[in-house]
Amino acid sequence: MGAPGSGGVPLRVLSYNIHSQRDDTAALAEVVRTVTPDVVIVQEGPRRFRWRQKSATLAESFGLVVGAGGLPALGNLLLTSLRVRVLETRCERYPLTPGRHLRGAAYAECLVGGSRFLLAGSHLSTDPAERPAQAAAFKRTLAAATLPVIAGADLNEGPDGPAWRTVAEGLTDAAEAMDRADRHTYSCANPRRRIDGLFVDPRVTVVDYDVVDTPRTRQASDHFPILVDLLLPAAD
């Protein structure tokens, strides 16, 4: 998608699998604060004992506040700056397959600069047999939205996979929009796959896309974060 037009509302989005904060948490906070996002879509956030307090502490370390998610969304967490107002939230849990990890999604209807949008985040299974149904459940909610959608996810497969194609259908893959689909997001130790994606409504302009690969991101998690600058449609 091209350069921003007039009258749009800028939004900086970070989508990040933080590896359950098992790595260098000081580096993690530094990575996020350095890029000054308006919203962060977190995968593998706090989801167990004292998850509310842990989510708030994580958000504070980023200079943000909790918008939605946590335990009810099974670790998917939406964080926002004070520039973004959260109007409504929803959490979803995908059907449980016995013996597998629970997965889910978080959603928040947001307002920034007079422009409304739906922010969404999910983390699909590592099991290829489970992913298509989870992707379909995520997609049903995205497709039902009347607001412009911004969805970040760790899909645990690349763009050639069926789950990825399900989520991406009808949306703009931000990496492809900026001709940067060759940038790998996993793993930091051996980058060879793009399994993390940021998808936006066609009404949203992708201004820039980056996979943030620095010495600090390699210390902060096993995934690289995706940083995307967007232009939301101006309010009517």
PDB file of C-alpha atoms in Angstrom:
ATOM      1  CA  MET A   1       0.000   0.000   0.000  1.00  0.00           C
ATOM      2  CA  GLY A   2       1.206   3.472  -0.736  1.00  0.00           C
ATOM      3  CA  ALA A   3       2.182   6.588   1.149  1.00  0.00           C
ATOM      4  CA  PRO A   4      -0.300   8.061   3.615  1.00  0.00           C
ATOM      5  CA  GLY A   5      -2.980  10.344   2.297  1.00  0.00           C
ATOM      6  CA  SER A   6      -4.405  13.390   4.000  1.00  0.00           C
ATOM      7  CA  GLY A   7      -6.734  13.261   6.951  1.00  0.00           C
ATOM      8  CA  GLY A   8      -5.728   9.833   8.274  1.00  0.00           C
ATOM      9  CA  VAL A   9      -4.840   8.962  11.870  1.00  0.00           C
ATOM     10  CA  PRO A  10      -1.347   7.526  12.493  1.00  0.00           C
ATOM     11  CA  LEU A  11      -0.985   4.443  14.686  1.00  0.00           C
ATOM     12  CA  ARG A  12       2.198   2.554  15.595  1.00  0.00           C
ATOM     13  CA  VAL A  13       1.627  -1.142  16.351  1.00  0.00           C
ATOM     14  CA  LEU A  14       4.007  -3.694  17.844  1.00  0.00           C
ATOM     15  CA  SER A  15       3.129  -7.406  17.742  1.00  0.00           C
ATOM     16  CA  TYR A  16       5.390  -9.472  19.979  1.00  0.00           C
ATOM     17  CA  ASN A  17       5.622 -13.016  21.341  1.00  0.00           C
ATOM     18  CA  ILE A  18       7.459 -12.313  24.596  1.00  0.00           C
ATOM     19  CA  HIS A  19       8.238 -15.987  25.405  1.00  0.00           C
ATOM     20  CA  SER A  20       6.416 -15.825  28.746  1.00  0.00           C
ATOM     21  CA  GLN A  21       9.064 -13.343  29.976  1.00  0.00           C
ATOM     22  CA  ARG A  22      11.554 -16.183  30.327  1.00  0.00           C
ATOM     23  CA  ASP A  23      14.420 -14.213  28.820  1.00  0.00           C
ATOM     24  CA  ASP A  24      15.981 -10.807  29.641  1.00  0.00           C
ATOM     25  CA  THR A  25      13.061  -8.732  30.940  1.00  0.00           C
ATOM     26  CA  ALA A  26      15.138  -5.536  31.105  1.00  0.00           C
ATOM     27  CA  ALA A  27      15.967  -5.966  27.431  1.00  0.00           C
ATOM     28  CA  LEU A  28      12.298  -6.668  26.699  1.00  0.00           C
ATOM     29  CA  ALA A  29      11.183  -3.416  28.321  1.00  0.00           C
ATOM     30  CA  GLU A  30      13.940  -1.487  26.551  1.00  0.00           C
ATOM     31  CA  VAL A  31      12.959  -2.910  23.157  1.00  0.00           C
ATOM     32  CA  VAL A  32       9.345  -1.825  23.539  1.00  0.00           C
ATOM     33  CA  ARG A  33      10.037   1.584  25.049  1.00  0.00           C
ATOM     34  CA  THR A  34      12.595   2.402  22.349  1.00  0.00           C
ATOM     35  CA  VAL A  35      10.082   2.046  19.501  1.00  0.00           C
ATOM     36  CA  THR A  36       7.305   3.987  21.324  1.00  0.00           C
ATOM     37  CA  PRO A  37       4.266   2.028  20.111  1.00  0.00           C
ATOM     38  CA  ASP A  38       0.681   3.186  20.511  1.00  0.00           C
ATOM     39  CA  VAL A  39      -0.463  -0.409  20.988  1.00  0.00           C
ATOM     40  CA  VAL A  40       1.298  -3.707  21.661  1.00  0.00           C
ATOM     41  CA  ILE A  41      -0.255  -7.057  20.747  1.00  0.00           C
ATOM     42  CA  VAL A  42       1.366  -9.567  23.107  1.00  0.00           C
ATOM     43  CA  GLN A  43       1.517 -13.320  22.745  1.00  0.00           C
ATOM     44  CA  GLU A  44       2.619 -15.480  25.698  1.00  0.00           C
ATOM     45  CA  GLY A  45       1.764 -12.824  28.263  1.00  0.00           C
ATOM     46  CA  PRO A  46       0.788 -13.530  31.882  1.00  0.00           C
ATOM     47  CA  ARG A  47      -1.944 -16.159  32.145  1.00  0.00           C
ATOM     48  CA  ARG A  48      -1.583 -17.901  35.484  1.00  0.00           C
ATOM     49  CA  PHE A  49      -1.343 -17.001  39.197  1.00  0.00           C
ATOM     50  CA  ARG A  50      -1.597 -13.222  39.833  1.00  0.00           C
ATOM     51  CA  TRP A  51      -1.946 -12.617  36.098  1.00  0.00           C
ATOM     52  CA  ARG A  52      -3.671  -9.243  36.566  1.00  0.00           C
ATOM     53  CA  GLN A  53      -0.838  -7.854  38.650  1.00  0.00           C
ATOM     54  CA  LYS A  54       1.774  -9.352  36.333  1.00  0.00           C
ATOM     55  CA  SER A  55       0.037  -7.911  33.267  1.00  0.00           C
ATOM     56  CA  ALA A  56      -0.100  -4.475  34.863  1.00  0.00           C
ATOM     57  CA  THR A  57       3.584  -4.693  35.808  1.00  0.00           C
ATOM     58  CA  LEU A  58       4.490  -5.741  32.272  1.00  0.00           C
ATOM     59  CA  ALA A  59       2.478  -2.872  30.794  1.00  0.00           C
ATOM     60  CA  GLU A  60       4.083  -0.382  33.191  1.00  0.00           C
ATOM     61  CA  SER A  61       7.556  -1.597  32.192  1.00  0.00           C
ATOM     62  CA  PHE A  62       6.610  -0.748  28.599  1.00  0.00           C
ATOM     63  CA  GLY A  63       5.148   2.653  29.530  1.00  0.00           C
ATOM     64  CA  LEU A  64       1.658   1.407  28.615  1.00  0.00           C
ATOM     65  CA  VAL A  65      -1.570   0.236  30.244  1.00  0.00           C
ATOM     66  CA  VAL A  66      -3.547  -2.997  29.963  1.00  0.00           C
ATOM     67  CA  GLY A  67      -6.368  -2.828  27.429  1.00  0.00           C
ATOM     68  CA  ALA A  68      -7.626  -6.419  27.275  1.00  0.00           C
ATOM     69  CA  GLY A  69      -6.674 -10.064  27.577  1.00  0.00           C
ATOM     70  CA  GLY A  70      -4.586 -12.044  30.038  1.00  0.00           C
ATOM     71  CA  LEU A  71      -5.899 -15.261  31.566  1.00  0.00           C
ATOM     72  CA  PRO A  72      -9.347 -15.057  29.868  1.00  0.00           C
ATOM     73  CA  ALA A  73      -7.540 -14.911  26.497  1.00  0.00           C
ATOM     74  CA  LEU A  74      -4.932 -17.484  27.559  1.00  0.00           C
ATOM     75  CA  GLY A  75      -1.945 -15.162  27.527  1.00  0.00           C
ATOM     76  CA  ASN A  76      -2.924 -12.921  24.627  1.00  0.00           C
ATOM     77  CA  LEU A  77      -2.695  -9.372  25.898  1.00  0.00           C
ATOM     78  CA  LEU A  78      -3.483  -5.985  24.336  1.00  0.00           C
ATOM     79  CA  LEU A  79      -1.593  -3.014  25.757  1.00  0.00           C
ATOM     80  CA  THR A  80      -2.167   0.621  24.830  1.00  0.00           C
ATOM     81  CA  SER A  81      -0.693   4.064  25.323  1.00  0.00           C
ATOM     82  CA  LEU A  82      -2.793   6.747  26.946  1.00  0.00           C
ATOM     83  CA  ARG A  83      -3.365   8.133  23.453  1.00  0.00           C
ATOM     84  CA  VAL A  84      -5.637   5.166  22.720  1.00  0.00           C
ATOM     85  CA  ARG A  85      -8.996   4.782  24.408  1.00  0.00           C
ATOM     86  CA  VAL A  86     -10.371   1.250  24.874  1.00  0.00           C
ATOM     87  CA  LEU A  87     -14.162   1.172  24.492  1.00  0.00           C
ATOM     88  CA  GLU A  88     -15.084  -2.530  24.622  1.00  0.00           C
ATOM     89  CA  THR A  89     -13.190  -5.790  25.091  1.00  0.00           C
ATOM     90  CA  ARG A  90     -13.732  -9.460  24.443  1.00  0.00           C
ATOM     91  CA  CYS A  91     -11.717 -12.608  25.133  1.00  0.00           C
ATOM     92  CA  GLU A  92     -12.015 -15.956  23.388  1.00  0.00           C
ATOM     93  CA  ARG A  93     -10.834 -19.484  24.112  1.00  0.00           C
ATOM     94  CA  TYR A  94     -10.577 -21.956  21.299  1.00  0.00           C
ATOM     95  CA  PRO A  95     -12.051 -25.463  21.731  1.00  0.00           C
ATOM     96  CA  LEU A  96      -9.814 -27.663  23.803  1.00  0.00           C
ATOM     97  CA  THR A  97      -8.072 -30.630  22.231  1.00  0.00           C
ATOM     98  CA  PRO A  98      -7.223 -33.098  25.037  1.00  0.00           C
ATOM     99  CA  GLY A  99      -3.545 -33.127  25.890  1.00  0.00           C
ATOM    100  CA  ARG A 100      -2.802 -29.919  24.015  1.00  0.00           C
ATOM    101  CA  HIS A 101      -2.092 -26.333  25.066  1.00  0.00           C
ATOM    102  CA  LEU A 102      -5.082 -24.056  25.458  1.00  0.00           C
ATOM    103  CA  ARG A 103      -5.163 -21.184  22.956  1.00  0.00           C
ATOM    104  CA  GLY A 104      -7.283 -18.092  22.562  1.00  0.00           C
ATOM    105  CA  ALA A 105      -7.582 -14.500  21.415  1.00  0.00           C
ATOM    106  CA  ALA A 106      -8.121 -10.986  22.766  1.00  0.00           C
ATOM    107  CA  TYR A 107     -10.095  -8.171  21.137  1.00  0.00           C
ATOM    108  CA  ALA A 108     -10.507  -4.481  21.949  1.00  0.00           C
ATOM    109  CA  GLU A 109     -12.587  -1.835  20.231  1.00  0.00           C
ATOM    110  CA  CYS A 110     -10.402   1.264  20.371  1.00  0.00           C
ATOM    111  CA  LEU A 111     -10.593   4.964  19.615  1.00  0.00           C
ATOM    112  CA  VAL A 112      -7.663   7.167  18.623  1.00  0.00           C
ATOM    113  CA  GLY A 113      -7.815  10.621  17.088  1.00  0.00           C
ATOM    114  CA  GLY A 114     -11.520  10.192  16.410  1.00  0.00           C
ATOM    115  CA  SER A 115     -10.936   6.946  14.458  1.00  0.00           C
ATOM    116  CA  ARG A 116     -12.322   3.639  15.742  1.00  0.00           C
ATOM    117  CA  PHE A 117     -10.757   0.258  15.053  1.00  0.00           C
ATOM    118  CA  LEU A 118     -10.776  -3.322  16.315  1.00  0.00           C
ATOM    119  CA  LEU A 119      -7.469  -4.473  17.771  1.00  0.00           C
ATOM    120  CA  ALA A 120      -7.043  -8.258  17.929  1.00  0.00           C
ATOM    121  CA  GLY A 121      -4.360 -10.720  18.967  1.00  0.00           C
ATOM    122  CA  SER A 122      -4.019 -14.488  18.923  1.00  0.00           C
ATOM    123  CA  HIS A 123      -1.526 -17.331  19.226  1.00  0.00           C
ATOM    124  CA  LEU A 124      -2.259 -20.511  17.312  1.00  0.00           C
ATOM    125  CA  SER A 125      -1.198 -24.032  18.217  1.00  0.00           C
ATOM    126  CA  THR A 126       2.114 -25.628  17.332  1.00  0.00           C
ATOM    127  CA  ASP A 127       0.079 -28.677  16.211  1.00  0.00           C
ATOM    128  CA  PRO A 128      -0.756 -28.421  12.474  1.00  0.00           C
ATOM    129  CA  ALA A 129      -3.879 -30.512  13.016  1.00  0.00           C
ATOM    130  CA  GLU A 130      -5.270 -27.950  15.499  1.00  0.00           C
ATOM    131  CA  ARG A 131      -4.343 -24.717  13.780  1.00  0.00           C
ATOM    132  CA  PRO A 132      -6.964 -24.600  10.980  1.00  0.00           C
ATOM    133  CA  ALA A 133      -9.927 -24.735  13.365  1.00  0.00           C
ATOM    134  CA  GLN A 134      -8.339 -22.125  15.641  1.00  0.00           C
ATOM    135  CA  ALA A 135      -7.635 -19.872  12.664  1.00  0.00           C
ATOM    136  CA  ALA A 136     -11.251 -20.268  11.529  1.00  0.00           C
ATOM    137  CA  ALA A 137     -12.532 -19.258  14.979  1.00  0.00           C
ATOM    138  CA  PHE A 138     -10.257 -16.198  15.033  1.00  0.00           C
ATOM    139  CA  LYS A 139     -11.304 -15.290  11.506  1.00  0.00           C
ATOM    140  CA  ARG A 140     -15.016 -15.503  12.285  1.00  0.00           C
ATOM    141  CA  THR A 141     -14.665 -12.733  14.850  1.00  0.00           C
ATOM    142  CA  LEU A 142     -12.487 -10.611  12.570  1.00  0.00           C
ATOM    143  CA  ALA A 143     -14.852 -11.053   9.621  1.00  0.00           C
ATOM    144  CA  ALA A 144     -17.869 -10.053  11.712  1.00  0.00           C
ATOM    145  CA  ALA A 145     -16.305  -6.717  12.667  1.00  0.00           C
ATOM    146  CA  THR A 146     -17.679  -3.564  11.069  1.00  0.00           C
ATOM    147  CA  LEU A 147     -14.716  -1.481  12.244  1.00  0.00           C
ATOM    148  CA  PRO A 148     -11.327  -1.565  10.510  1.00  0.00           C
ATOM    149  CA  VAL A 149      -9.406  -4.562  11.864  1.00  0.00           C
ATOM    150  CA  ILE A 150      -5.782  -4.655  13.048  1.00  0.00           C
ATOM    151  CA  ALA A 151      -4.816  -8.225  13.956  1.00  0.00           C
ATOM    152  CA  GLY A 152      -1.474  -9.530  15.173  1.00  0.00           C
ATOM    153  CA  ALA A 153      -0.739 -13.206  15.717  1.00  0.00           C
ATOM    154  CA  ASP A 154       1.880 -15.870  16.201  1.00  0.00           C
ATOM    155  CA  LEU A 155       0.432 -18.373  13.748  1.00  0.00           C
ATOM    156  CA  ASN A 156       3.135 -21.032  14.217  1.00  0.00           C
ATOM    157  CA  GLU A 157       3.261 -21.489  10.436  1.00  0.00           C
ATOM    158  CA  GLY A 158       4.313 -19.452   7.441  1.00  0.00           C
ATOM    159  CA  PRO A 159       2.273 -17.750   4.700  1.00  0.00           C
ATOM    160  CA  ASP A 160       2.012 -20.981   2.720  1.00  0.00           C
ATOM    161  CA  GLY A 161       0.062 -22.669   5.546  1.00  0.00           C
ATOM    162  CA  PRO A 162      -3.733 -23.086   5.611  1.00  0.00           C
ATOM    163  CA  ALA A 163      -4.209 -21.322   8.962  1.00  0.00           C
ATOM    164  CA  TRP A 164      -2.217 -18.302   7.792  1.00  0.00           C
ATOM    165  CA  ARG A 165      -4.236 -18.128   4.575  1.00  0.00           C
ATOM    166  CA  THR A 166      -7.485 -18.285   6.556  1.00  0.00           C
ATOM    167  CA  VAL A 167      -6.544 -15.359   8.786  1.00  0.00           C
ATOM    168  CA  ALA A 168      -5.073 -13.303   5.924  1.00  0.00           C
ATOM    169  CA  GLU A 169      -8.040 -13.670   3.557  1.00  0.00           C
ATOM    170  CA  GLY A 170      -9.512 -10.256   2.750  1.00  0.00           C
ATOM    171  CA  LEU A 171      -6.899  -8.448   4.864  1.00  0.00           C
ATOM    172  CA  THR A 172      -3.583  -6.835   4.005  1.00  0.00           C
ATOM    173  CA  ASP A 173      -0.439  -8.647   5.154  1.00  0.00           C
ATOM    174  CA  ALA A 174       1.661  -5.691   6.333  1.00  0.00           C
ATOM    175  CA  ALA A 175       4.944  -7.369   5.389  1.00  0.00           C
ATOM    176  CA  GLU A 176       3.777  -8.011   1.838  1.00  0.00           C
ATOM    177  CA  ALA A 177       2.428  -4.478   1.553  1.00  0.00           C
ATOM    178  CA  MET A 178       5.935  -3.134   2.176  1.00  0.00           C
ATOM    179  CA  ASP A 179       7.644  -5.880   0.113  1.00  0.00           C
ATOM    180  CA  ARG A 180       9.368  -7.247   3.231  1.00  0.00           C
ATOM    181  CA  ALA A 181       7.911 -10.728   3.408  1.00  0.00           C
ATOM    182  CA  ASP A 182      11.457 -12.109   3.338  1.00  0.00           C
ATOM    183  CA  ARG A 183      12.085 -10.822   6.878  1.00  0.00           C
ATOM    184  CA  HIS A 184      12.030 -13.765   9.302  1.00  0.00           C
ATOM    185  CA  THR A 185      10.499 -13.448  12.768  1.00  0.00           C
ATOM    186  CA  TYR A 186      11.597 -16.741  14.356  1.00  0.00           C
ATOM    187  CA  SER A 187      13.809 -17.782  15.944  1.00  0.00           C
ATOM    188  CA  CYS A 188      16.115 -15.100  17.254  1.00  0.00           C
ATOM    189  CA  ALA A 189      18.855 -17.714  17.578  1.00  0.00           C
ATOM    190  CA  ASN A 190      18.371 -18.962  14.004  1.00  0.00           C
ATOM    191  CA  PRO A 191      16.034 -16.717  11.981  1.00  0.00           C
ATOM    192  CA  ARG A 192      14.557 -18.860   9.217  1.00  0.00           C
ATOM    193  CA  ARG A 193      10.759 -18.569   9.386  1.00  0.00           C
ATOM    194  CA  ARG A 194       8.085 -15.862   9.217  1.00  0.00           C
ATOM    195  CA  ILE A 195       5.456 -17.218  11.586  1.00  0.00           C
ATOM    196  CA  ASP A 196       4.333 -13.917  13.124  1.00  0.00           C
ATOM    197  CA  GLY A 197       1.991 -11.700  11.129  1.00  0.00           C
ATOM    198  CA  LEU A 198       0.223  -8.354  11.251  1.00  0.00           C
ATOM    199  CA  PHE A 199      -2.940  -8.100   9.158  1.00  0.00           C
ATOM    200  CA  VAL A 200      -5.007  -4.977   8.558  1.00  0.00           C
ATOM    201  CA  ASP A 201      -8.277  -3.997   6.971  1.00  0.00           C
ATOM    202  CA  PRO A 202      -7.988  -2.711   3.373  1.00  0.00           C
ATOM    203  CA  ARG A 203      -9.219   0.657   4.671  1.00  0.00           C
ATOM    204  CA  VAL A 204      -6.006   0.972   6.688  1.00  0.00           C
ATOM    205  CA  THR A 205      -2.824   2.187   4.953  1.00  0.00           C
ATOM    206  CA  VAL A 206       0.441   0.424   5.781  1.00  0.00           C
ATOM    207  CA  VAL A 207       3.103   3.127   5.981  1.00  0.00           C
ATOM    208  CA  ASP A 208       6.069   1.067   7.195  1.00  0.00           C
ATOM    209  CA  TYR A 209       6.916  -2.458   8.385  1.00  0.00           C
ATOM    210  CA  ASP A 210       9.949  -3.756  10.212  1.00  0.00           C
ATOM    211  CA  VAL A 211      11.115  -6.867  12.005  1.00  0.00           C
ATOM    212  CA  VAL A 212      13.144  -5.383  14.843  1.00  0.00           C
ATOM    213  CA  ASP A 213      16.434  -7.300  14.868  1.00  0.00           C
ATOM    214  CA  THR A 214      18.897  -5.788  17.337  1.00  0.00           C
ATOM    215  CA  PRO A 215      21.222  -7.183  20.000  1.00  0.00           C
ATOM    216  CA  ARG A 216      18.570  -6.360  22.608  1.00  0.00           C
ATOM    217  CA  THR A 217      15.719  -8.097  20.780  1.00  0.00           C
ATOM    218  CA  ARG A 218      17.902 -11.197  20.579  1.00  0.00           C
ATOM    219  CA  GLN A 219      18.171 -11.086  24.381  1.00  0.00           C
ATOM    220  CA  ALA A 220      14.533 -10.238  25.060  1.00  0.00           C
ATOM    221  CA  SER A 221      12.638 -13.209  23.536  1.00  0.00           C
ATOM    222  CA  ASP A 222      12.875 -16.097  21.099  1.00  0.00           C
ATOM    223  CA  HIS A 223      10.750 -14.134  18.583  1.00  0.00           C
ATOM    224  CA  PHE A 224      11.571 -10.837  16.915  1.00  0.00           C
ATOM    225  CA  PRO A 225       8.881  -8.183  17.322  1.00  0.00           C
ATOM    226  CA  ILE A 226       6.990  -6.817  14.318  1.00  0.00           C
ATOM    227  CA  LEU A 227       6.758  -3.011  14.186  1.00  0.00           C
ATOM    228  CA  VAL A 228       4.203  -1.478  11.823  1.00  0.00           C
ATOM    229  CA  ASP A 229       3.222   2.129  11.177  1.00  0.00           C
ATOM    230  CA  LEU A 230      -0.348   2.517   9.971  1.00  0.00           C
ATOM    231  CA  LEU A 231      -2.697   5.252   8.865  1.00  0.00           C
ATOM    232  CA  LEU A 232      -6.281   4.720   9.994  1.00  0.00           C
ATOM    233  CA  PRO A 233      -9.172   6.148   8.009  1.00  0.00           C
ATOM    234  CA  ALA A 234     -10.230   9.536   9.301  1.00  0.00           C
ATOM    235  CA  ALA A 235     -13.465   9.733  11.238  1.00  0.00           C
ATOM    236  CA  ASP A 236     -16.518  10.711   9.203  1.00  0.00           C
TER     237      ASP A 236
END
